[in-house]
mmCIF file of C-alpha atoms and ligand atoms in Angstrom:
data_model
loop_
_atom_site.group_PDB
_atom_site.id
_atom_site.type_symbol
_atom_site.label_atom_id
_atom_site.label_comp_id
_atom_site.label_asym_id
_atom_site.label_seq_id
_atom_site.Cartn_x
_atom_site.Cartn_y
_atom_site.Cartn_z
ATOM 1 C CA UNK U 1 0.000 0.000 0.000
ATOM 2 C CA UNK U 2 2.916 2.511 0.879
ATOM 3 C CA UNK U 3 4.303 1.789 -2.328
ATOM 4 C CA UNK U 4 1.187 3.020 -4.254
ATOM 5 C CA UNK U 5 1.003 5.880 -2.421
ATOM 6 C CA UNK U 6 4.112 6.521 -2.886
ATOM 7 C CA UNK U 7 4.430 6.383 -6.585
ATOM 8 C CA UNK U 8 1.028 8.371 -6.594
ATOM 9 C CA UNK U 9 2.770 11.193 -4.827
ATOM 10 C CA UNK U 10 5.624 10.652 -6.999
ATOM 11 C CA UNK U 11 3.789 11.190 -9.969
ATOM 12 C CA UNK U 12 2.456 14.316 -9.357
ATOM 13 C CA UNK U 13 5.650 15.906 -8.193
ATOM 14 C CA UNK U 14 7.030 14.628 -11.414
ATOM 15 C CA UNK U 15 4.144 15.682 -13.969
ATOM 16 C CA UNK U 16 6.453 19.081 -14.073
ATOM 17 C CA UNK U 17 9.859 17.868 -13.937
ATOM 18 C CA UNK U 18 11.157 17.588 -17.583
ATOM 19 C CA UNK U 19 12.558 14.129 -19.275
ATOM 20 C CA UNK U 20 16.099 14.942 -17.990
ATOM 21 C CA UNK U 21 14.788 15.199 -14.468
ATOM 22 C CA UNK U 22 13.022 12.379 -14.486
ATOM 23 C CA UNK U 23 15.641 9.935 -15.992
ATOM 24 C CA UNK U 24 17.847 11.571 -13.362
ATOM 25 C CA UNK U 25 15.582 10.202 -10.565
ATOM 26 C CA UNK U 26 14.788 6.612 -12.105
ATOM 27 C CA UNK U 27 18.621 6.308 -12.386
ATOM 28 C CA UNK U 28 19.424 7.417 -9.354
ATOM 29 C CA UNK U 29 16.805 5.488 -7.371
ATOM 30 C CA UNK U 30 16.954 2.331 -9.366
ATOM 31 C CA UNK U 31 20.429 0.152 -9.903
ATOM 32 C CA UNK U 32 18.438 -2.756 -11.794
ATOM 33 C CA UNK U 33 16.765 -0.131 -14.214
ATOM 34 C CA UNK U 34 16.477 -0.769 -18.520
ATOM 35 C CA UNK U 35 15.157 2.204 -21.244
ATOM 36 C CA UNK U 36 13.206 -0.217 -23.510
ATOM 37 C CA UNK U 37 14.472 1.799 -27.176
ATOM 38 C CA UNK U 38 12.106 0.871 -29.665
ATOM 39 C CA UNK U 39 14.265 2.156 -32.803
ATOM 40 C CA UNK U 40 11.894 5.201 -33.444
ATOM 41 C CA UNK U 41 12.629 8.653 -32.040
ATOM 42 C CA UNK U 42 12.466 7.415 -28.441
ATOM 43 C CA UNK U 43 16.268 7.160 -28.984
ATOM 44 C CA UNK U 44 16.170 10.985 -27.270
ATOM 45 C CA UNK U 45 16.298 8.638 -24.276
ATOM 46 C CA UNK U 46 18.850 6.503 -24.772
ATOM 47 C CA UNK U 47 21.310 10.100 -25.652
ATOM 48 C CA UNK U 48 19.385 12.133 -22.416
ATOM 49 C CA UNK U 49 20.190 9.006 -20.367
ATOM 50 C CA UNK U 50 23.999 8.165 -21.807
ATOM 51 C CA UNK U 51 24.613 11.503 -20.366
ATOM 52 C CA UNK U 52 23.279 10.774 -17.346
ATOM 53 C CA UNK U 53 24.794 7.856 -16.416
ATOM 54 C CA UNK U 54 27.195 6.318 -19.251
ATOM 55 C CA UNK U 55 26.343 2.329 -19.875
ATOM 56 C CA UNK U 56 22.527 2.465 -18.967
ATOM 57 C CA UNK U 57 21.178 -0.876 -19.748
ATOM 58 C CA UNK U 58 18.968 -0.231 -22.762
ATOM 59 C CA UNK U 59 17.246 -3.227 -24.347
ATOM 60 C CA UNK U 60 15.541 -3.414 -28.239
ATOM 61 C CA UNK U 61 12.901 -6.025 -29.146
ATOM 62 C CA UNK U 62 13.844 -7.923 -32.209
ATOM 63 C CA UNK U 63 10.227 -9.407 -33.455
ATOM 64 C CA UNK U 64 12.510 -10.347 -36.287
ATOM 65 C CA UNK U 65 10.147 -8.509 -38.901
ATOM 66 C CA UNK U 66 11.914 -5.053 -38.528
ATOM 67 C CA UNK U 67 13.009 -2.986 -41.213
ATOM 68 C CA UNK U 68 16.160 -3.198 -42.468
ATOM 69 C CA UNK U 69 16.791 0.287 -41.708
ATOM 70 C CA UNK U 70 15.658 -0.312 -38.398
ATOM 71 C CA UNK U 71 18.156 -2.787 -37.889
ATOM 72 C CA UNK U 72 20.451 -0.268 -39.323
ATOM 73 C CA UNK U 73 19.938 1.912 -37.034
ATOM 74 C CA UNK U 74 19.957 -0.152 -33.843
ATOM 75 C CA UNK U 75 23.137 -0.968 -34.630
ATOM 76 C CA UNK U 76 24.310 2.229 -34.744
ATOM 77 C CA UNK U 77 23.119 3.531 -31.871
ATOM 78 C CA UNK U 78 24.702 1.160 -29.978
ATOM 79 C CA UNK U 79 28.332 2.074 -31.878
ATOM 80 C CA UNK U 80 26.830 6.140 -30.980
ATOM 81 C CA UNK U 81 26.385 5.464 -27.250
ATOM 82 C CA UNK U 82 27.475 4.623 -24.327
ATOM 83 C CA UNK U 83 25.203 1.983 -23.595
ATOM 84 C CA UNK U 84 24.474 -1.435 -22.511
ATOM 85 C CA UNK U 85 22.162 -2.241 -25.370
ATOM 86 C CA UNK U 86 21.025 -5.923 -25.543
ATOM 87 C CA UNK U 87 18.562 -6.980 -28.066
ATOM 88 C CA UNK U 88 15.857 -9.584 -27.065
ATOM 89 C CA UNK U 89 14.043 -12.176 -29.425
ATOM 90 C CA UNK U 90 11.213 -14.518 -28.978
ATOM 91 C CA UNK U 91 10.730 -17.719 -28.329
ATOM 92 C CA UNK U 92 12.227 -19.411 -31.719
ATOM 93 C CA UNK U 93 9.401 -22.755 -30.309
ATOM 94 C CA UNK U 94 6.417 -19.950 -30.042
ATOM 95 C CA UNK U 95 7.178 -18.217 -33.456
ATOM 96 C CA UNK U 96 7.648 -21.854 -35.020
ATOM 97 C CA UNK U 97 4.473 -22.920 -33.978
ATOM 98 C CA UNK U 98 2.432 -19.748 -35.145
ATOM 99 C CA UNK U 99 3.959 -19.778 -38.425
ATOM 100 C CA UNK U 100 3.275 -23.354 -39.067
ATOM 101 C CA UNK U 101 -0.522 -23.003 -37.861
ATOM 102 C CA UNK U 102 -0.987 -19.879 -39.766
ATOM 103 C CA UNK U 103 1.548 -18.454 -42.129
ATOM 104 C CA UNK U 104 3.802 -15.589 -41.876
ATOM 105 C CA UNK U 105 1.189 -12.715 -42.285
ATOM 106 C CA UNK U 106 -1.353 -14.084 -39.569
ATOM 107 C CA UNK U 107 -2.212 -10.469 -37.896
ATOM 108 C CA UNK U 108 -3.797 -9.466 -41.349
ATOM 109 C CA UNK U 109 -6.473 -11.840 -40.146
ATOM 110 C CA UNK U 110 -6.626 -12.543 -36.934
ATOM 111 C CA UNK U 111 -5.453 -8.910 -35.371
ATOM 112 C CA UNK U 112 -1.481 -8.364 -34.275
ATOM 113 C CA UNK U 113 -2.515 -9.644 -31.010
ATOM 114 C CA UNK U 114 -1.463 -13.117 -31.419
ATOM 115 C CA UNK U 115 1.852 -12.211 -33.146
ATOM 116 C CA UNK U 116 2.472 -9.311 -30.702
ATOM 117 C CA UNK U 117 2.076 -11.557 -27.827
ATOM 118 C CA UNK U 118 4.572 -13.973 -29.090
ATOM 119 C CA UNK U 119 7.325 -11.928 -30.905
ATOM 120 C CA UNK U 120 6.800 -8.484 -28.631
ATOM 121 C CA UNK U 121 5.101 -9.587 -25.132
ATOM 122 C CA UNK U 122 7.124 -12.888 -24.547
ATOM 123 C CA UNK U 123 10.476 -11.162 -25.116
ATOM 124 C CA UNK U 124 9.756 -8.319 -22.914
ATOM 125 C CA UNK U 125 8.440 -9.880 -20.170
ATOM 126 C CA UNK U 126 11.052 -12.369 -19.443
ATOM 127 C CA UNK U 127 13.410 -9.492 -19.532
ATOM 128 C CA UNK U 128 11.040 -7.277 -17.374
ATOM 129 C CA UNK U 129 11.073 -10.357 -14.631
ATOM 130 C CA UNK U 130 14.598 -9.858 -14.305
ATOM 131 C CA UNK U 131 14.249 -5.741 -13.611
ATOM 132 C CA UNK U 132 13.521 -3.677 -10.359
ATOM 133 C CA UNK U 133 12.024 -0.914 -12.920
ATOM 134 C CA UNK U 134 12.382 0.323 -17.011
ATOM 135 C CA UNK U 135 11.553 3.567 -19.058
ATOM 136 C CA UNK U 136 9.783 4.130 -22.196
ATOM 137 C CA UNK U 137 9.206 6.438 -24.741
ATOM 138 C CA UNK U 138 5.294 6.846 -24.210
ATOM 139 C CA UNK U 139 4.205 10.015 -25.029
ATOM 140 C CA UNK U 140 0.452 11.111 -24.422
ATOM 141 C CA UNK U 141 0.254 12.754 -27.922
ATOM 142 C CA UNK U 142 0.709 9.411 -29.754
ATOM 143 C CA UNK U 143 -2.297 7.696 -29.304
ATOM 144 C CA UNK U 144 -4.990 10.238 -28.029
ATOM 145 C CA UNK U 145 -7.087 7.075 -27.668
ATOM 146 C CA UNK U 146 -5.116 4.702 -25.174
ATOM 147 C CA UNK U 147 -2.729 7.100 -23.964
ATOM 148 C CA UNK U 148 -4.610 10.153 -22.320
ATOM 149 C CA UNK U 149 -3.832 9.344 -19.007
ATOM 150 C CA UNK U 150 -0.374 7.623 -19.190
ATOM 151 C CA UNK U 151 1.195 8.725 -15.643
ATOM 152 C CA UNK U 152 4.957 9.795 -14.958
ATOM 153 C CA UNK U 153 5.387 6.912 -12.900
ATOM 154 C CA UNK U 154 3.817 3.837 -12.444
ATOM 155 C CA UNK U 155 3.279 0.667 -10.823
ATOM 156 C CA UNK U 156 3.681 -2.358 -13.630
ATOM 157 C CA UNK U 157 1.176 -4.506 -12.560
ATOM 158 C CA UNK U 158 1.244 -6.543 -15.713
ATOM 159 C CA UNK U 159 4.851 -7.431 -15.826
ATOM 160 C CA UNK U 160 5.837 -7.164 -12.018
ATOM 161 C CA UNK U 161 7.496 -10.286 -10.300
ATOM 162 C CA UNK U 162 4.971 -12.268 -8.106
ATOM 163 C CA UNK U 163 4.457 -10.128 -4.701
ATOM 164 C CA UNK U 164 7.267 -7.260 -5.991
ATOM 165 C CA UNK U 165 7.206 -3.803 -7.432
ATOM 166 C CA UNK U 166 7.989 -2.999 -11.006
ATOM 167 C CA UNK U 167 7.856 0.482 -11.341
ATOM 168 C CA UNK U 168 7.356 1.676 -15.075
ATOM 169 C CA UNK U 169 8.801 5.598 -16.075
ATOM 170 C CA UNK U 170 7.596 7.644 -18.927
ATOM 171 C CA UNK U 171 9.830 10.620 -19.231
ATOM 172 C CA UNK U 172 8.427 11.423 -22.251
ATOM 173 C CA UNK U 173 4.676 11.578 -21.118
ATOM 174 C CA UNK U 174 4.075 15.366 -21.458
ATOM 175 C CA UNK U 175 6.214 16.128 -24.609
ATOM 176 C CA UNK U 176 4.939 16.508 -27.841
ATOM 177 C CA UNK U 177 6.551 15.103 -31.098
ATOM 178 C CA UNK U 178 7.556 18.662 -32.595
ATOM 179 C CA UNK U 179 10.004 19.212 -28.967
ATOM 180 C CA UNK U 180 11.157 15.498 -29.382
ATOM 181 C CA UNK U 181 12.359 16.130 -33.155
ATOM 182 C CA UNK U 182 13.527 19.753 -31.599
ATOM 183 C CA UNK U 183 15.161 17.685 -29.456
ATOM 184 C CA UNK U 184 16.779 15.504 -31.878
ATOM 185 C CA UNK U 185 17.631 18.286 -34.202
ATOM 186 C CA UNK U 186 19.502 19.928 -31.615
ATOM 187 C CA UNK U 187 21.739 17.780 -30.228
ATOM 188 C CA UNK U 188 22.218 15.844 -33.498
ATOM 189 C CA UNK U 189 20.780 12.657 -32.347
ATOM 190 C CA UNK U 190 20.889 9.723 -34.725
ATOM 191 C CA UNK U 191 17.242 8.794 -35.892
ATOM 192 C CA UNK U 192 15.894 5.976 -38.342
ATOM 193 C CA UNK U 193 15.937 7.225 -42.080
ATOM 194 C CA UNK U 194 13.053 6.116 -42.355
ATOM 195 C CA UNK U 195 11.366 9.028 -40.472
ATOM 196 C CA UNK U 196 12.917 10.568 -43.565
ATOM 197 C CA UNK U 197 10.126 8.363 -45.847
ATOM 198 C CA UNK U 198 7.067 9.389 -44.015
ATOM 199 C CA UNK U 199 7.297 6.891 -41.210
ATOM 200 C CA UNK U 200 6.135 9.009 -38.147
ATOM 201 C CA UNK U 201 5.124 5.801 -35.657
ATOM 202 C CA UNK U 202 8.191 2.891 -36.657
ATOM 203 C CA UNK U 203 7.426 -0.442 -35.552
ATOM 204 C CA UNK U 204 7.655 -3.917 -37.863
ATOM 205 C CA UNK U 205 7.470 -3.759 -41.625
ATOM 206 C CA UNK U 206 4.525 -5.321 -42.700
ATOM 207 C CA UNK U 207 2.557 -3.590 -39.822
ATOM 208 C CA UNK U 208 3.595 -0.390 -40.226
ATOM 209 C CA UNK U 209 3.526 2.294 -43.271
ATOM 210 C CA UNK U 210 4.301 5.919 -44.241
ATOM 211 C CA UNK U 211 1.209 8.124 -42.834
ATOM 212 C CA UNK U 212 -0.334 11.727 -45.765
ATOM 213 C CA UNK U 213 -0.780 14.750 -44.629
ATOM 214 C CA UNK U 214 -3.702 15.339 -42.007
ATOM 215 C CA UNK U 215 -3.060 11.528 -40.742
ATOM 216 C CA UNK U 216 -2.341 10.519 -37.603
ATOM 217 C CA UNK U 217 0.609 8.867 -36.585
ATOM 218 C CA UNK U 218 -1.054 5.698 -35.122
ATOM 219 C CA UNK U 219 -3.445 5.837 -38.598
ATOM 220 C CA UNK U 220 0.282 4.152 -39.452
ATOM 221 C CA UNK U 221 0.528 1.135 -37.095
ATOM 222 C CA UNK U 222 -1.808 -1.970 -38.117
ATOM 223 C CA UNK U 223 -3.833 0.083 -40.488
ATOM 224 C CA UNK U 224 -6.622 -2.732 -41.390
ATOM 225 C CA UNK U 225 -8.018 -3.000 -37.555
ATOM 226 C CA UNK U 226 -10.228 -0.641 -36.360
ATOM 227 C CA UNK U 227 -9.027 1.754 -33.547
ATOM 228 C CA UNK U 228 -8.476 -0.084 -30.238
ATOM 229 C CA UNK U 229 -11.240 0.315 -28.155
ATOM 230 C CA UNK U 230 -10.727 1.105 -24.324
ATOM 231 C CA UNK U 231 -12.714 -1.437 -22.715
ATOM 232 C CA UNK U 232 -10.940 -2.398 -19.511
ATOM 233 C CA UNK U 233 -9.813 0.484 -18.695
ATOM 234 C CA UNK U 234 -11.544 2.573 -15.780
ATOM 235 C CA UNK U 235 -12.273 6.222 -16.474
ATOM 236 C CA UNK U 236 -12.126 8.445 -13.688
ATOM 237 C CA UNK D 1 -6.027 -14.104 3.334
ATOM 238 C CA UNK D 2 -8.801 -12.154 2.137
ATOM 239 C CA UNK D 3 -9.324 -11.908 -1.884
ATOM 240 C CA UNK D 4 -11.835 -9.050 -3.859
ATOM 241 C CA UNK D 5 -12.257 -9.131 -7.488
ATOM 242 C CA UNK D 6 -13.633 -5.643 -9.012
ATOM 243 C CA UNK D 7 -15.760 -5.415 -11.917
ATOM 244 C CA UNK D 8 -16.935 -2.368 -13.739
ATOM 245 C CA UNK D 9 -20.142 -0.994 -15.091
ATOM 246 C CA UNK D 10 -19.153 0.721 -18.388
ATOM 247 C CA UNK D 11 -20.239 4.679 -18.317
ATOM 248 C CA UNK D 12 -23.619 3.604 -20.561
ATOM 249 C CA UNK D 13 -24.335 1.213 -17.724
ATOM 250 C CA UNK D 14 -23.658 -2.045 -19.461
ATOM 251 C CA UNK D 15 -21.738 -4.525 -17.857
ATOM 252 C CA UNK D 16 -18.085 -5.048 -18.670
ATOM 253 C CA UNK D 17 -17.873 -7.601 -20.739
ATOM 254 C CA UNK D 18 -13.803 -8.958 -19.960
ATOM 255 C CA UNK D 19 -15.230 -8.770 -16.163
ATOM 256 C CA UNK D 20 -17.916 -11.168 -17.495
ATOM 257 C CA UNK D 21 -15.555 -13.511 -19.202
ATOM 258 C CA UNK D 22 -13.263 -13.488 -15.699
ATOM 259 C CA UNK D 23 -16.470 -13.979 -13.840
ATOM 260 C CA UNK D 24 -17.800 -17.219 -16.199
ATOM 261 C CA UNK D 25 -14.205 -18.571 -15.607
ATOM 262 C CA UNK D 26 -13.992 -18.332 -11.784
ATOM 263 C CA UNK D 27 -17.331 -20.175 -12.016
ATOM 264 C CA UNK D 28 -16.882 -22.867 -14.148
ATOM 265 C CA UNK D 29 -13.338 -23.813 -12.676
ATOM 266 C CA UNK D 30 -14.717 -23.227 -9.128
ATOM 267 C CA UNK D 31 -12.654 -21.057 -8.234
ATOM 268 C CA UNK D 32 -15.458 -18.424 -7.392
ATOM 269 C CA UNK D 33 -15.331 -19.890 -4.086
ATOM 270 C CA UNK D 34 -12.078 -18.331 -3.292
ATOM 271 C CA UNK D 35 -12.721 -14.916 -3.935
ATOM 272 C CA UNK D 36 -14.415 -13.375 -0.451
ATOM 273 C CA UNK D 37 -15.850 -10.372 -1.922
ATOM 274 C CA UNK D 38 -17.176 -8.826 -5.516
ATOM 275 C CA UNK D 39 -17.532 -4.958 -5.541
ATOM 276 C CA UNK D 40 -18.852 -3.073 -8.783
ATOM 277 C CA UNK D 41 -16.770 -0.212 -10.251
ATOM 278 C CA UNK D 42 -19.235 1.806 -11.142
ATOM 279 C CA UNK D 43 -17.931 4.337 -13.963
ATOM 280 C CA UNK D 44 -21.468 6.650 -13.521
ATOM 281 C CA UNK D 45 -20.462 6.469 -9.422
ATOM 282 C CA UNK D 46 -17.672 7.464 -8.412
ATOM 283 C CA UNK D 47 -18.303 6.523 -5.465
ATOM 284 C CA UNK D 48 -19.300 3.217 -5.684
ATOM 285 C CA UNK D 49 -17.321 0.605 -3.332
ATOM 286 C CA UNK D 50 -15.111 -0.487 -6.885
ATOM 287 C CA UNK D 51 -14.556 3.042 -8.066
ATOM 288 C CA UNK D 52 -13.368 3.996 -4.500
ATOM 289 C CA UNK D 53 -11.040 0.669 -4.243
ATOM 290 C CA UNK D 54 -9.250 1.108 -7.511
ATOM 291 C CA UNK D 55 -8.369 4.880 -6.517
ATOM 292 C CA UNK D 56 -7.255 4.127 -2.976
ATOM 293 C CA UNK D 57 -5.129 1.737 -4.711
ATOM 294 C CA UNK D 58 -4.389 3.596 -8.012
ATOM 295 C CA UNK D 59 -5.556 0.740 -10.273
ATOM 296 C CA UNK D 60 -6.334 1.991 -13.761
ATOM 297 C CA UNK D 61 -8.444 -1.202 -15.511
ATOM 298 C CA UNK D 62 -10.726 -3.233 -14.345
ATOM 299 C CA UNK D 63 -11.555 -6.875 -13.500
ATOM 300 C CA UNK D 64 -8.703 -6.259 -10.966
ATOM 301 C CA UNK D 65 -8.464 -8.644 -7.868
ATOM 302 C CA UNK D 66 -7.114 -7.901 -4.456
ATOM 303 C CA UNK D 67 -5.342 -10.429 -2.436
ATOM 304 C CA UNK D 68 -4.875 -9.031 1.333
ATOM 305 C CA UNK D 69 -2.625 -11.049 3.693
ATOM 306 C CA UNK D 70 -2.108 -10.605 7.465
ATOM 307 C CA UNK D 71 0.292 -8.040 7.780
ATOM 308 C CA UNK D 72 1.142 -7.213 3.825
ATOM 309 C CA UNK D 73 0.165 -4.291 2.002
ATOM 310 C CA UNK D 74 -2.651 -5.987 -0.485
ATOM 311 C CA UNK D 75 -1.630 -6.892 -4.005
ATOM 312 C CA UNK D 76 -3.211 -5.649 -6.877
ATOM 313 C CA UNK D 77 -3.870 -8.357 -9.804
ATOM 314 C CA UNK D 78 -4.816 -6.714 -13.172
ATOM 315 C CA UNK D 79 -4.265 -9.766 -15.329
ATOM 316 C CA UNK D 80 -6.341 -12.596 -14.272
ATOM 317 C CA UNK D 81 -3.608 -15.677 -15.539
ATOM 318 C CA UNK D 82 -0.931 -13.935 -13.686
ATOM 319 C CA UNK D 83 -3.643 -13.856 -10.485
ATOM 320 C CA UNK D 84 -4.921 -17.416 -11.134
ATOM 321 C CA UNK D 85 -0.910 -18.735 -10.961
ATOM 322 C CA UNK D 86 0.147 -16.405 -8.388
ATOM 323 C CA UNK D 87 -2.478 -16.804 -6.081
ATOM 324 C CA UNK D 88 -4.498 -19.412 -6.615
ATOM 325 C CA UNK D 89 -1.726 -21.879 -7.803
ATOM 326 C CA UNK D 90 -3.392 -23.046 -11.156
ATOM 327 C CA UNK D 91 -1.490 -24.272 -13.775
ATOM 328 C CA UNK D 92 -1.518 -21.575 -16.991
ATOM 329 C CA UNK D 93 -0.071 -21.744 -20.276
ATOM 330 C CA UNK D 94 2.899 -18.652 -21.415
ATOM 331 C CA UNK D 95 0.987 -18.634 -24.554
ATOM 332 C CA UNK D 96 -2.704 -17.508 -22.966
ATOM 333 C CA UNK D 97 -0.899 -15.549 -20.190
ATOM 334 C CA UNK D 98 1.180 -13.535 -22.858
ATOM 335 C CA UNK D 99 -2.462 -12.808 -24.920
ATOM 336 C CA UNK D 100 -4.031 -11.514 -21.809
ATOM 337 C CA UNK D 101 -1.340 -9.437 -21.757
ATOM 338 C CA UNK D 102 -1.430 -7.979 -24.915
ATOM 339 C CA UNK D 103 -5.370 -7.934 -25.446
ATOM 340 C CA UNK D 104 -5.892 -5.878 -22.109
ATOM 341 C CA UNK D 105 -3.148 -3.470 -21.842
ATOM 342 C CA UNK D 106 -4.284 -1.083 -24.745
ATOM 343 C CA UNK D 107 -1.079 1.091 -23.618
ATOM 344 C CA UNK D 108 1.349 -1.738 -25.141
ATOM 345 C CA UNK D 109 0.527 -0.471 -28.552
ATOM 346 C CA UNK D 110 3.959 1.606 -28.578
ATOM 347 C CA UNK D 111 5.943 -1.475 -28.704
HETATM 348 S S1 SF4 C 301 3.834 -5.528 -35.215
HETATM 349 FE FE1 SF4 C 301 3.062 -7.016 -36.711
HETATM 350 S S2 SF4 C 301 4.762 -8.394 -37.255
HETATM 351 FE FE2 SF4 C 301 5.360 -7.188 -35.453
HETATM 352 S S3 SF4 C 301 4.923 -8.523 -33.776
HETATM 353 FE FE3 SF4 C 301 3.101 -7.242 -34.030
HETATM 354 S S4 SF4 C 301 1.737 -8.290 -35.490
HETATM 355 FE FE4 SF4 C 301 3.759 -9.312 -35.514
#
């Protein structure tokens, strides 16, 4: 109970702190911390957090459908930083056994769910059982839909070890995309060239496409569902 | 050791229907008869016994089960596999526990 209240409290001294300050206190208050780097612009954490504290463990989910540029650029990000970057993959028996039941292009049918769960889910929680907390790259302007209320800090109650604490930060919570590229521009980050394309939202290749004018990002990521609707969640 | 489960009452005052799947499981497995107490999280009332529950203990989704032990701050269960193997000991399979996962945490879409 303390610890909710806690990270409750937390949060709201937080909500005004920027990135910088906020990486500053997950580092300093966590030893067994990760940055999960996704190989879209949420790299401004991996360079706000090498400065912080050089060889941050940073980890990269390979759902081995990535783009090739995407690869690219993991790889040099790792050369770029200071890091301890470790790239996870999934179960080789799991992905077997999907793609001999149902082919390599399942989620076009059945929802990304199923191939999420396996090549995304799997991979991160195993690594997230190991961990005392991580950080992401949320940001609250990137899904207006299931992000509105993303906190600062968190208790992961999905991922958490049985009767422990995960705690889950989101640095990026209250920034928008145009002070993340500022961001990027400014300090000459590296960035997938495929942000270059039209890629806004970067995730695996066949699930993810350039977005027009006028489009949202997220109108980029798994296109042929309909927008995820927010049924277990409990609005307040 | 004293165990709640919370289910919600969506805003147009329909029931939730992933609370009704957890519910028709706990039933037909039995396992109804471990849980002490079922509030409702009322999304027209906030101050329904559920609504109040999940903000004292700054849960976000609902079903969500609480597990209090003599002593222990309570634990919070959000995915009902991981509360089922925790708590109740039952046997699950990665591959269900990992689609629970993904189907009810909207918020992993960033990955
Ligand atoms: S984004 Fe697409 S290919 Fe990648 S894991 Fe999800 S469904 Fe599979």
């Amino acid at each position: 109970m303390n610890d909710t209240i806690n990270l409750v409290d937390l949060d709201s001294n937080l909500q005004a702190a920027s990135p910088q300050e906020i990486l500053a206190h997950a580092l300093a208050e966590h030893d067994n911390i990760a940055i999960s780097f996704s190989g879209a612009e949420d790299v401004v954490l991996v360079d706000m957090a090498s400065r912080i504290k050089p060889g941050v463990q940073v980890f990269c989910l390979d759902t081995g459908r990535l783009h090739a540029a995407t690869y690219e650029f993991i790889d040099k990000v790792r050369q770029h930083y200071e890091v301890d970057l470790q790239i996870l993959f999934p179960d080789a028996t799991a992905v077997q056994q999907l793609v001999n039941e149902k082919g390599l292009f399942s989620f076009y049918q059945d929802t990304h769910k199923e191939c999420c769960a396996i090549r995304k889910v799997g991979p991160l929680r195993k690594k997230l059982l190991t961990l005392d907390a991580w950080i992401t790259g949320q940001r609250k302007d990137q899904s207006p839909g299931t992000r509105a209320n993303i906190p600062v800090v968190q208790h992961d109650r999905a991922f958490s070890r049985p009767e422990e604490v995960l705690v889950k930060y989101n640095p990026l919570v209250n920034w928008t995309s145009a002070q993340v590229w500022d961001y990027i521009r400014s300090n000459n980050v590296p960035y997938n060239k495929l942000h270059d394309q039209g890629f806004i939202s970067i995730g695996c290749e066949p699930c993810t496409r350039p977005t027009g004018p006028g489009q949202h990002e997220r109108e980029g990521r798994w296109w042929w569902e309909e927008e995820t609707k927010k049924e277990c969640g409990l609005h307040r | 050791m004293k165990i709640t489960l919370v289910k919600k009452i969506l805003a147009d005052g329909s029931p939730c229907k992933k609370c009704g799947d957890v519910l028709e499981k706990l039933e037909s497995s039995g396992q109804i008869a471990q849980i002490d107490t079922i509030l409702t999280a009322d999304e027209r009332d906030p101050e329904s016994d559920g609504m109040v529950l999940a903000k004292k203990l700054d849960v976000d989704r609902a079903p969500f089960f609480v597990v209090e032990k003599d002593g222990a701050a309570p634990l919070v269960y959000t995915v009902y596999m991981k509360f089922v193997k925790e708590v109740l000991n039952q046997k699950t399979e990665e591959k269900d526990e990992l689609k629970e996962i993904m189907e009810n945490n909207d918020d992993l879409d960033f990955l």
